[in-house]
XYZ file of C-alpha atoms in Angstrom:
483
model
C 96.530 -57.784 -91.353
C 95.963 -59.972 -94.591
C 92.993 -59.181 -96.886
C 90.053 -58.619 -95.481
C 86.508 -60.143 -95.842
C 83.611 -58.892 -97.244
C 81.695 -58.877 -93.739
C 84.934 -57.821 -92.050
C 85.208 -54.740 -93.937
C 81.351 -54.331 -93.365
C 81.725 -54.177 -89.684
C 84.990 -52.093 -89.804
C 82.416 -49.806 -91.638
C 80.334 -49.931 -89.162
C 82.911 -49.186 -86.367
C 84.006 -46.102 -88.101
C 80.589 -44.909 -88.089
C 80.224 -45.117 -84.333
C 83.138 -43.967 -83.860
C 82.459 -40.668 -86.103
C 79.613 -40.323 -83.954
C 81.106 -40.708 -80.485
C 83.935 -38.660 -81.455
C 81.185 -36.054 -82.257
C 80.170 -36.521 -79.511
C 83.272 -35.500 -77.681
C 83.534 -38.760 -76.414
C 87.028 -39.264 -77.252
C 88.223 -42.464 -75.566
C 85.287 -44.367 -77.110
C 86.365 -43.058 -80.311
C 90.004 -44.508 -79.792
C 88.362 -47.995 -79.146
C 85.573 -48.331 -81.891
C 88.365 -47.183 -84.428
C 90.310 -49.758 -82.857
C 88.090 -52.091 -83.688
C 87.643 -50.860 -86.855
C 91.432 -51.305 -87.361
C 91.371 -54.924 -86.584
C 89.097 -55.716 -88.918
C 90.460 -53.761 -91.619
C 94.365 -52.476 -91.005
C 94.913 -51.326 -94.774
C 91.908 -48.749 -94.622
C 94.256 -45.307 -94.348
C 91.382 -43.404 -93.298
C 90.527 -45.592 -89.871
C 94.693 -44.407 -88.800
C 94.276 -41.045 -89.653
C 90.583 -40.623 -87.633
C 91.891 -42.379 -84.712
C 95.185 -40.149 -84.789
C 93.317 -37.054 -84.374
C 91.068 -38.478 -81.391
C 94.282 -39.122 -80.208
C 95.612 -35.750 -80.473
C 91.978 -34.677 -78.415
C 93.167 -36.379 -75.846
C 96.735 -35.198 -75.966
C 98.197 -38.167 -76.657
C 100.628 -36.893 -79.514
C 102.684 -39.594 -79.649
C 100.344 -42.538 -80.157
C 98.515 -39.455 -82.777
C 101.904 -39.482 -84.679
C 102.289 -43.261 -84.591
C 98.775 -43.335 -86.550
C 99.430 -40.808 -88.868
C 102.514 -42.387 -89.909
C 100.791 -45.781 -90.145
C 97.841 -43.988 -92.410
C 100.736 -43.016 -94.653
C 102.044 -46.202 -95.055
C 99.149 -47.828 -96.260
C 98.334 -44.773 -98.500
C 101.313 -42.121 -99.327
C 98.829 -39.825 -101.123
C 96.354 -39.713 -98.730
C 96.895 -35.916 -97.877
C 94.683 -36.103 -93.973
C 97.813 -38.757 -92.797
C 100.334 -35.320 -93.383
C 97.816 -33.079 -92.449
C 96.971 -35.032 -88.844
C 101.077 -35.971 -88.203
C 101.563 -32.553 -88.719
C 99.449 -31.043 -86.462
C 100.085 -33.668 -83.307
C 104.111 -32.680 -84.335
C 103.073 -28.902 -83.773
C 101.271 -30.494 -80.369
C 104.533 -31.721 -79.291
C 106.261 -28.434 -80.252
C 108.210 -29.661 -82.577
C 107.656 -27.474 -85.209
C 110.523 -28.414 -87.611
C 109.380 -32.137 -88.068
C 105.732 -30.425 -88.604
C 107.222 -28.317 -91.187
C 108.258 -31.353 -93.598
C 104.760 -32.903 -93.428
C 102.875 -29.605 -94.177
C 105.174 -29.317 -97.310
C 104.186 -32.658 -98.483
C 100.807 -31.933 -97.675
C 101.297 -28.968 -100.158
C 102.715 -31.274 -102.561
C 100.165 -33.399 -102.513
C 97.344 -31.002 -102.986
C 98.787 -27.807 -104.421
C 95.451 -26.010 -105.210
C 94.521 -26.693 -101.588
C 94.043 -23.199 -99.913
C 93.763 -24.491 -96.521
C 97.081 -26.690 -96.731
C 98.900 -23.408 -98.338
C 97.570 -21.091 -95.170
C 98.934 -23.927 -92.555
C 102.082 -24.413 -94.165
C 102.810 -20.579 -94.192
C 102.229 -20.277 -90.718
C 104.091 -23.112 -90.575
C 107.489 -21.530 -91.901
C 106.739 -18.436 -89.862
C 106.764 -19.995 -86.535
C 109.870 -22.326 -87.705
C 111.484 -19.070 -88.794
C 110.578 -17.214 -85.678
C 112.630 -20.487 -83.373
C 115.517 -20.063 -85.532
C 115.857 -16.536 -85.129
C 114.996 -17.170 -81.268
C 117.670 -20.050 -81.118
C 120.372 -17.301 -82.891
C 119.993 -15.231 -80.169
C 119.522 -17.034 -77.240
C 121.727 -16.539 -74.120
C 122.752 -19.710 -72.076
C 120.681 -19.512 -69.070
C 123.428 -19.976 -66.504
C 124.969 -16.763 -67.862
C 121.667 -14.483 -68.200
C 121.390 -12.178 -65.472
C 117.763 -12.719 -63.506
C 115.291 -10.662 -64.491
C 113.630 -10.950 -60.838
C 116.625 -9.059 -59.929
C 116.406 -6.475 -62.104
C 112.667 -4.978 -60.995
C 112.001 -2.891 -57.962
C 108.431 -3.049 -57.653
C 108.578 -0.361 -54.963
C 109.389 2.232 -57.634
C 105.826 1.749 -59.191
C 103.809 4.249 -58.618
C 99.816 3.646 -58.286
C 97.661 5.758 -60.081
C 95.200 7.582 -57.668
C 92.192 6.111 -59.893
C 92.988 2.402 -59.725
C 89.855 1.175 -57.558
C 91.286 -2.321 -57.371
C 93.310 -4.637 -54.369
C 95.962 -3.129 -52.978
C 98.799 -4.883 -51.180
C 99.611 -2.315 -47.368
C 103.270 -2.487 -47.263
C 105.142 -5.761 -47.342
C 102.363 -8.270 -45.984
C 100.011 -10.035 -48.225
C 96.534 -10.578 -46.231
C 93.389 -12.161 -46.370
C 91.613 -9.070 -46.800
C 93.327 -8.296 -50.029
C 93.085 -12.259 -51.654
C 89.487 -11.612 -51.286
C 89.330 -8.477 -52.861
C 91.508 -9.651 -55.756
C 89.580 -12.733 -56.244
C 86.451 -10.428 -56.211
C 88.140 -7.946 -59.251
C 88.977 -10.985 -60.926
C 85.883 -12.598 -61.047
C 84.793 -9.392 -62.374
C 87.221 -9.729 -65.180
C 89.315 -6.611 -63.120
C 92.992 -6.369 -63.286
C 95.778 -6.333 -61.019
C 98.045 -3.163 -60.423
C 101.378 -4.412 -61.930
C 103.283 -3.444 -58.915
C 100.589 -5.957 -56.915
C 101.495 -8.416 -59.290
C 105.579 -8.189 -59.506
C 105.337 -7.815 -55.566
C 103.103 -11.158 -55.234
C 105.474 -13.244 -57.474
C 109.040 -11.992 -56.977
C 107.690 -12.684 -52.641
C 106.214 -16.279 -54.307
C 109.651 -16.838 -56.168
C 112.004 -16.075 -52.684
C 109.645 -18.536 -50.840
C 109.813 -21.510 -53.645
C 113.842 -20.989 -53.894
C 114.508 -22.048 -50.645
C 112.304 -25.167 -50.873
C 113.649 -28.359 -51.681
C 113.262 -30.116 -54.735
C 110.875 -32.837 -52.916
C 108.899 -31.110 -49.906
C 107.783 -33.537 -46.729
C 104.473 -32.358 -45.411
C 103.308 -32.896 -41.840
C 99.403 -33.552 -41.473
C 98.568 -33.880 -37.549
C 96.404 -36.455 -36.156
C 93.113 -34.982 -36.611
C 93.859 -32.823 -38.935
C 93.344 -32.782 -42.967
C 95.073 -31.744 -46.171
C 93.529 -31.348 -49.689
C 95.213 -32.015 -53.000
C 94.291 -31.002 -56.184
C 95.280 -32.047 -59.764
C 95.821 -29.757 -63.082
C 93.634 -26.700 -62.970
C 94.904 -25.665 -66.478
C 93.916 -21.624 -66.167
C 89.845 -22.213 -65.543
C 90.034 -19.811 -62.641
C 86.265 -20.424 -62.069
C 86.196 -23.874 -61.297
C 89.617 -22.872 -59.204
C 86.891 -20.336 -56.884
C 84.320 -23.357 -56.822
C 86.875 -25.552 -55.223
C 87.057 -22.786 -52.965
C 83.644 -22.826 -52.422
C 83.455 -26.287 -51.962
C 86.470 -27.003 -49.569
C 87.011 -23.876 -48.076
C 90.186 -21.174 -49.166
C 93.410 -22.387 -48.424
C 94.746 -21.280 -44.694
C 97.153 -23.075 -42.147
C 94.018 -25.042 -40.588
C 92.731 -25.722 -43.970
C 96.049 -26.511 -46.335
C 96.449 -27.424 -49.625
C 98.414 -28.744 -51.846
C 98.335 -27.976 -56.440
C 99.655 -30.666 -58.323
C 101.071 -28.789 -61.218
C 99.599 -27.445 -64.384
C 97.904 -24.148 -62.922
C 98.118 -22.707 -66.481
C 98.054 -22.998 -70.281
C 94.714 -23.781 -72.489
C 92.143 -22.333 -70.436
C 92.399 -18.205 -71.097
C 92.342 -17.199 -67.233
C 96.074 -18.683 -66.252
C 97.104 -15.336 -64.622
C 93.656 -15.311 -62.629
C 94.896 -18.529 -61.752
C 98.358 -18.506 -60.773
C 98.432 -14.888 -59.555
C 95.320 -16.089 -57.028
C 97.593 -19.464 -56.371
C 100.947 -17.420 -55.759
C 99.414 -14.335 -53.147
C 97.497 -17.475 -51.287
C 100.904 -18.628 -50.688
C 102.272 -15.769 -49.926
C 99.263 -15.155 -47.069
C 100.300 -18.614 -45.775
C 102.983 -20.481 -47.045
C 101.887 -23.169 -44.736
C 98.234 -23.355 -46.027
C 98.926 -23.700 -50.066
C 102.105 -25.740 -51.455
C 102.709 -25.610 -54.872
C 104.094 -28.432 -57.145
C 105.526 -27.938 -60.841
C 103.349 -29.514 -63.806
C 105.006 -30.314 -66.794
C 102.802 -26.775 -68.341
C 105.000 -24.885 -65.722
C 107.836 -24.363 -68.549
C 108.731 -21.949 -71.208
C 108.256 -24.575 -74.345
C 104.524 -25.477 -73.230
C 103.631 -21.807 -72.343
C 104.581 -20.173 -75.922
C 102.386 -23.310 -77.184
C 99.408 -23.316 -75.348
C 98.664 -20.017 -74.325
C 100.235 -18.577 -70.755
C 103.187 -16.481 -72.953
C 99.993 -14.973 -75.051
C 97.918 -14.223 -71.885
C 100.844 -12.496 -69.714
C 102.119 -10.594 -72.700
C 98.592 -9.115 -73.021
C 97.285 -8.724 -70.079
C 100.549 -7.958 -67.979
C 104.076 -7.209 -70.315
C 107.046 -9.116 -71.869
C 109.214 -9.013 -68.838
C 106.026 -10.777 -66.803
C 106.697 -13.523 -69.453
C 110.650 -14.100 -68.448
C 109.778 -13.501 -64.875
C 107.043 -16.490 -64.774
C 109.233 -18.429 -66.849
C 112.455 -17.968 -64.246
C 109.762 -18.275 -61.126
C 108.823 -21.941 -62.342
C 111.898 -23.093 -62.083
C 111.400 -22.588 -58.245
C 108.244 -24.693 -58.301
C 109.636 -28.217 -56.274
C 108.785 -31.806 -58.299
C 107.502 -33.847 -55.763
C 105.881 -33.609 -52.386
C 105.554 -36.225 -49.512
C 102.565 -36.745 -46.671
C 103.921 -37.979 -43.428
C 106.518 -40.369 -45.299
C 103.529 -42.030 -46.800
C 101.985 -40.514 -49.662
C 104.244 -39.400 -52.715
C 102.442 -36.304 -54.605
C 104.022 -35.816 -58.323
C 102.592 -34.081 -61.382
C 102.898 -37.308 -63.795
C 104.950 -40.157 -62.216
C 107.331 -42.704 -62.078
C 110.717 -43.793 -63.877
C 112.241 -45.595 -66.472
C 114.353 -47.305 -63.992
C 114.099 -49.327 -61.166
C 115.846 -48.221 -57.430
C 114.926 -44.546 -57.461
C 114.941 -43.103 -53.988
C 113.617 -40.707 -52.302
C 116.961 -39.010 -51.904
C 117.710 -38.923 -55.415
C 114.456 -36.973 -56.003
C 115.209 -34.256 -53.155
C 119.007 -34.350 -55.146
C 117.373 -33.058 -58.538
C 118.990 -29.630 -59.542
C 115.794 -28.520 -60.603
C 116.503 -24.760 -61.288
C 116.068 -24.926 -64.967
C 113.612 -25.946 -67.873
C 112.459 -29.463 -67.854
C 115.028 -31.481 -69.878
C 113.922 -33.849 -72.891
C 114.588 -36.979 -70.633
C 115.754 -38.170 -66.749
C 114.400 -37.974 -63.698
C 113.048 -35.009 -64.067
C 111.378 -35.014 -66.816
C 109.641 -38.279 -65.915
C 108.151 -36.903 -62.817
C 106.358 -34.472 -64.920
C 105.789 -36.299 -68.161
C 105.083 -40.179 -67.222
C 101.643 -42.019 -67.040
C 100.596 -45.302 -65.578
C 99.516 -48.167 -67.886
C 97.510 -51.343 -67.179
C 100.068 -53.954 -68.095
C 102.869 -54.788 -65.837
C 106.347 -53.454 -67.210
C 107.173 -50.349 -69.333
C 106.436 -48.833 -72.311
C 106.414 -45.634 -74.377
C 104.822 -42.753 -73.684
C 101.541 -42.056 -75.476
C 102.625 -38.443 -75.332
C 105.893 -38.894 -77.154
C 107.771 -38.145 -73.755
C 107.918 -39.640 -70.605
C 106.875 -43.225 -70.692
C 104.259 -45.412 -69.304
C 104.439 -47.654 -66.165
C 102.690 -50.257 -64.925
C 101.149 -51.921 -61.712
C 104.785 -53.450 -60.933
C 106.214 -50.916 -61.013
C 103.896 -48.781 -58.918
C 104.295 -51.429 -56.098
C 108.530 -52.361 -56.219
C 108.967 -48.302 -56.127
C 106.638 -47.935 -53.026
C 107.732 -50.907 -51.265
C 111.612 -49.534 -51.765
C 110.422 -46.202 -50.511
C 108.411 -47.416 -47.678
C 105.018 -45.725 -49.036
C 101.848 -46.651 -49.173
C 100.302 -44.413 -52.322
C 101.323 -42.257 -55.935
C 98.916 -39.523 -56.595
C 99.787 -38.015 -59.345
C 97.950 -35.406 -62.022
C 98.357 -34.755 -65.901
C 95.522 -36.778 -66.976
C 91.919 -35.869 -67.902
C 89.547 -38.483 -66.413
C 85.228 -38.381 -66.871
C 85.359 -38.834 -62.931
C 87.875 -36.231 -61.787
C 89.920 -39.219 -60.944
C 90.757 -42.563 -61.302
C 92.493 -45.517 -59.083
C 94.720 -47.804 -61.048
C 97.561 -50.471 -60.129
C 95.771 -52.193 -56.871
C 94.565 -49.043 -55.429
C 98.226 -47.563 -55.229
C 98.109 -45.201 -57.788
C 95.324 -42.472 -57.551
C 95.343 -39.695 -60.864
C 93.651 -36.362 -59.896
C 92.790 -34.077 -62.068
C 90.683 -30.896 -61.409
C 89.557 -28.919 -64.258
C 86.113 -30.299 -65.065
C 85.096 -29.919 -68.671
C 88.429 -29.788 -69.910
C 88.598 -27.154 -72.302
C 84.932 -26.508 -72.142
C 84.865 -29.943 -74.381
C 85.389 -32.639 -72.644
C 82.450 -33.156 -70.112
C 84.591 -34.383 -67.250
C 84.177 -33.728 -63.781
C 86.900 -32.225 -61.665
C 88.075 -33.879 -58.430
C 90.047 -33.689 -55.348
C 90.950 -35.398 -52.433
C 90.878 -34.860 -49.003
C 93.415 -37.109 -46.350
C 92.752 -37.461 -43.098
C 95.520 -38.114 -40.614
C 96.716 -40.465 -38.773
C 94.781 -42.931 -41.599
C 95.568 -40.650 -44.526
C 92.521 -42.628 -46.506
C 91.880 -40.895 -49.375
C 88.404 -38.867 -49.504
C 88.047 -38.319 -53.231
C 85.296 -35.551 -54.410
C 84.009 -34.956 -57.612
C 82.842 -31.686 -58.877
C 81.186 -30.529 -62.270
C 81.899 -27.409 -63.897
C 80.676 -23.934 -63.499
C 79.684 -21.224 -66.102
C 82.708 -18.565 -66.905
C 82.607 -15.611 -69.188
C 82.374 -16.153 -72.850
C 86.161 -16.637 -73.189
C 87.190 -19.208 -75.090
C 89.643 -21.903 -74.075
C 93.349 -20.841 -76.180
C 92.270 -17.480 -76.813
C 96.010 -16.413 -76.406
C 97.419 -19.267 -77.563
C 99.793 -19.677 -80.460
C 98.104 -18.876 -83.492
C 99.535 -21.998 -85.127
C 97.829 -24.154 -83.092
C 94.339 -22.117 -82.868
C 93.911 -22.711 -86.620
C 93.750 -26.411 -85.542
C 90.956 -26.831 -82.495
């Protein structure tokens, strides 16, 4: 990146222009490419790093966001939007501590700066607030359960509460469609309802394995879906569209149920009873949003705490643990929320030998099946999110051929379609909240397998109108003050 022409850094110009305009435009990828361009023409212009670092973040990419930042601050150390954009992707990432440095030096830089001063207090608050939470914190393995603690049966039901109600021990068909109905409404759930549905969801999931094997008879089909990120609407118009889950009609939720959009517990409470009405007709897989560090971030912990109560928060937290990784359709069809490894020779049998019962861990096997993204060039390389890692066509293919199976679908990923077929047709991402965040202008999709063929029946959906609730309503504060 040596100096620069005059006409060069007249067209880098006028790349950053269009790319102003398509990010705008919410057209985010676009935005990553014309700053590209911009970039190559021009690599010492800080500003061109810092812009395409937060359309980065936009598309949740917070590693590549913090590898820009840092590069804006390279070529300019006083340029106070490389902090200010580094910071916020760290906060992304949850890793508030590293945020906490750069919204000092953002201070620094621009002391009479009343918006730097209000992030960097809020800053210190929620660092503070971890600290204090890491001083007190009880090694999992020796808390006692809070699912064992609650006996929903001791709730009593006031005689006014006009919404579902659960007859004795069985969840039915009758009562999913009445909830549904209160929730569309923007009703509640009684709280015993709700600590009955999930502590029944919770025994179910705990005696799963950690990688499920479906059976689809000849004849028969099975649908599966990608994130639905708490937009419980477009969750009913699936419904709509496909039919509601049942033993002649299953499904199966690639992870991600909640977190961002502000109707998670519609969501997951409507995902959890279905599966309790037929555990046959719903399976459930575990997103890398299904975990305690994502949901104080993006918005589940807010939404639980007020709509439901703080032990609701501990009890989701201990029920996701349940969730299994990975599924597979008639031995031929592996179903994970993000995908593949950073080594080669991974078996089926050492994904069915995860101990799974805890939080997803920083790295492993575990963490790659919910973290990991496919790439277009053969090999590996790091993850655009700042975990995981990416993996290419190669690697798609050796891992199938060593498991005998034909296709990866996997989730995690916003796409305009719904969904998107990389690596040779043997990779398929799903993903089925359309207009992401009320932002994006995607489509949704799922697909539909047929046995014995099991050829994938993708279908795209756009999104429907909800009520005027805005996506992280209940999400940290923190990270409100930067969408």
């Amino acid at each position: 990146m040596g100096d620069a022409s005059e006409s060069d850094l007249e067209r880098a110009e006028g790349f950053k222009l269009q790319a102003n305009e398509a990010f705008k435009a919410h057209r985010f990828f676009q935005a990553v490419d014309l700053y590209s361009q911009a970039i190559e023409l021009n690599g010492l212009n800080a500003v061109y790093w810092a812009n395409r670092a937060f359309a980065h973040t936009k598309l949740e990419e917070y590693g590549s966001a913090v590898q820009d930042a840092t590069k804006a601050i390279e070529v300019d150390p006083k340029y106070s939007k490389g902090y200010y954009r580094r910071g916020a992707a760290y906060l992304a990432m949850g890793k508030f501590k590293e945020a906490l440095k750069d919204f000092q030096q953002l201070k620094r830089i621009c002391p009479n700066d009343p918006d730097a001063a209000k992030k960097l207090k809020e800053c210190e608050k929620a660092v503070q607030k971890i600290r204090f939470e890491e001083a007190i914190a009880v090694d999992d393995a020796s808390r006692p359960s809070v699912a064992d603690s609650i006996d929903f049966h001791s709730i009593d039901v006031e005689p006014q509460y006009a919404g579902a109600r659960i007859e004795g021990d069985v969840v039915t068909l009758d009562f999913v469609k009445k909830m549904i109905d209160d929730f569309r409404n923007q009703k509640s759930l009684h709280k015993r309802y709700a600590y009955q549905i999930v502590l029944q969801t919770r025994k179910m999931l705990q005696a799963l394995p950690s990688l499920v094997d479906i059976t689809v008879e000849d004849g028969t089909h099975f649908t599966v879906c990608g994130d639905v990120h708490g937009q419980f609407y477009d969750l009913l118009n699936i419904f709509e569209l496909n039919g509601l889950p049942s033993d002649d009609n299953p499904y199966l939720f690639n992870g991600d149920f909640v977190d961002r959009g502000s109707f998670s517990l519609e969501v997951i409470l409507t995902l959890f009873a279905l599966k309790c009405m037929s555990p046959q007709g719903i399976h459930l897989a575990r997103g890398n949003h299904e975990s305690k560090s994502m949901n104080k971030i993006y918005g589940f912990e807010g939404e639980v705490r007020s709509k439901l109560s703080e032990t609701f928060v501990e009890l989701f937290a201990e029920v996701f643990c349940c969730l299994p990784l990975a599924h597979v359709i008639n031995n031929k069809v592996l179903v994970v929320h993000g995908g593949l490894f950073s080594v080669d020779g991974v078996k089926l049998s050492d994904i069915r030998a995860i101990d799974r019962f805890h939080e997803p861990p920083e790295e492993g096997l575990m963490c790659e099946l919910l973290w990991s993204d496919p790439q277009p060039q053969p090999g590996r390389g790091p993850s655009k999110r700042g975990v995981g890692l990416s993996f290419g066509g190669d690697v798609t293919k050796r891992f199938l051929q060593e498991n005998n199976l034909d296709l990866v679908v996997r989730s995690h990923e916003v796409k305009d379609e719904g969904y998107e077929i990389d690596h040779d047709g043997k990779l398929i991402t799903v993903f089925s909240a359309p207009n992401y965040c009320d932002q994006m202008g995607n489509k949704g999709a799922f697909i539909r397998f047929k046995a014995p063929q099991l050829k994938p029946d993708i279908i795209s959906f756009s999104a429907v109108p909800h009520p005027d609730v805005k996506p992280m309503a209940y999400a940290n504060n923190f990270l409100r003050m930067f969408s």
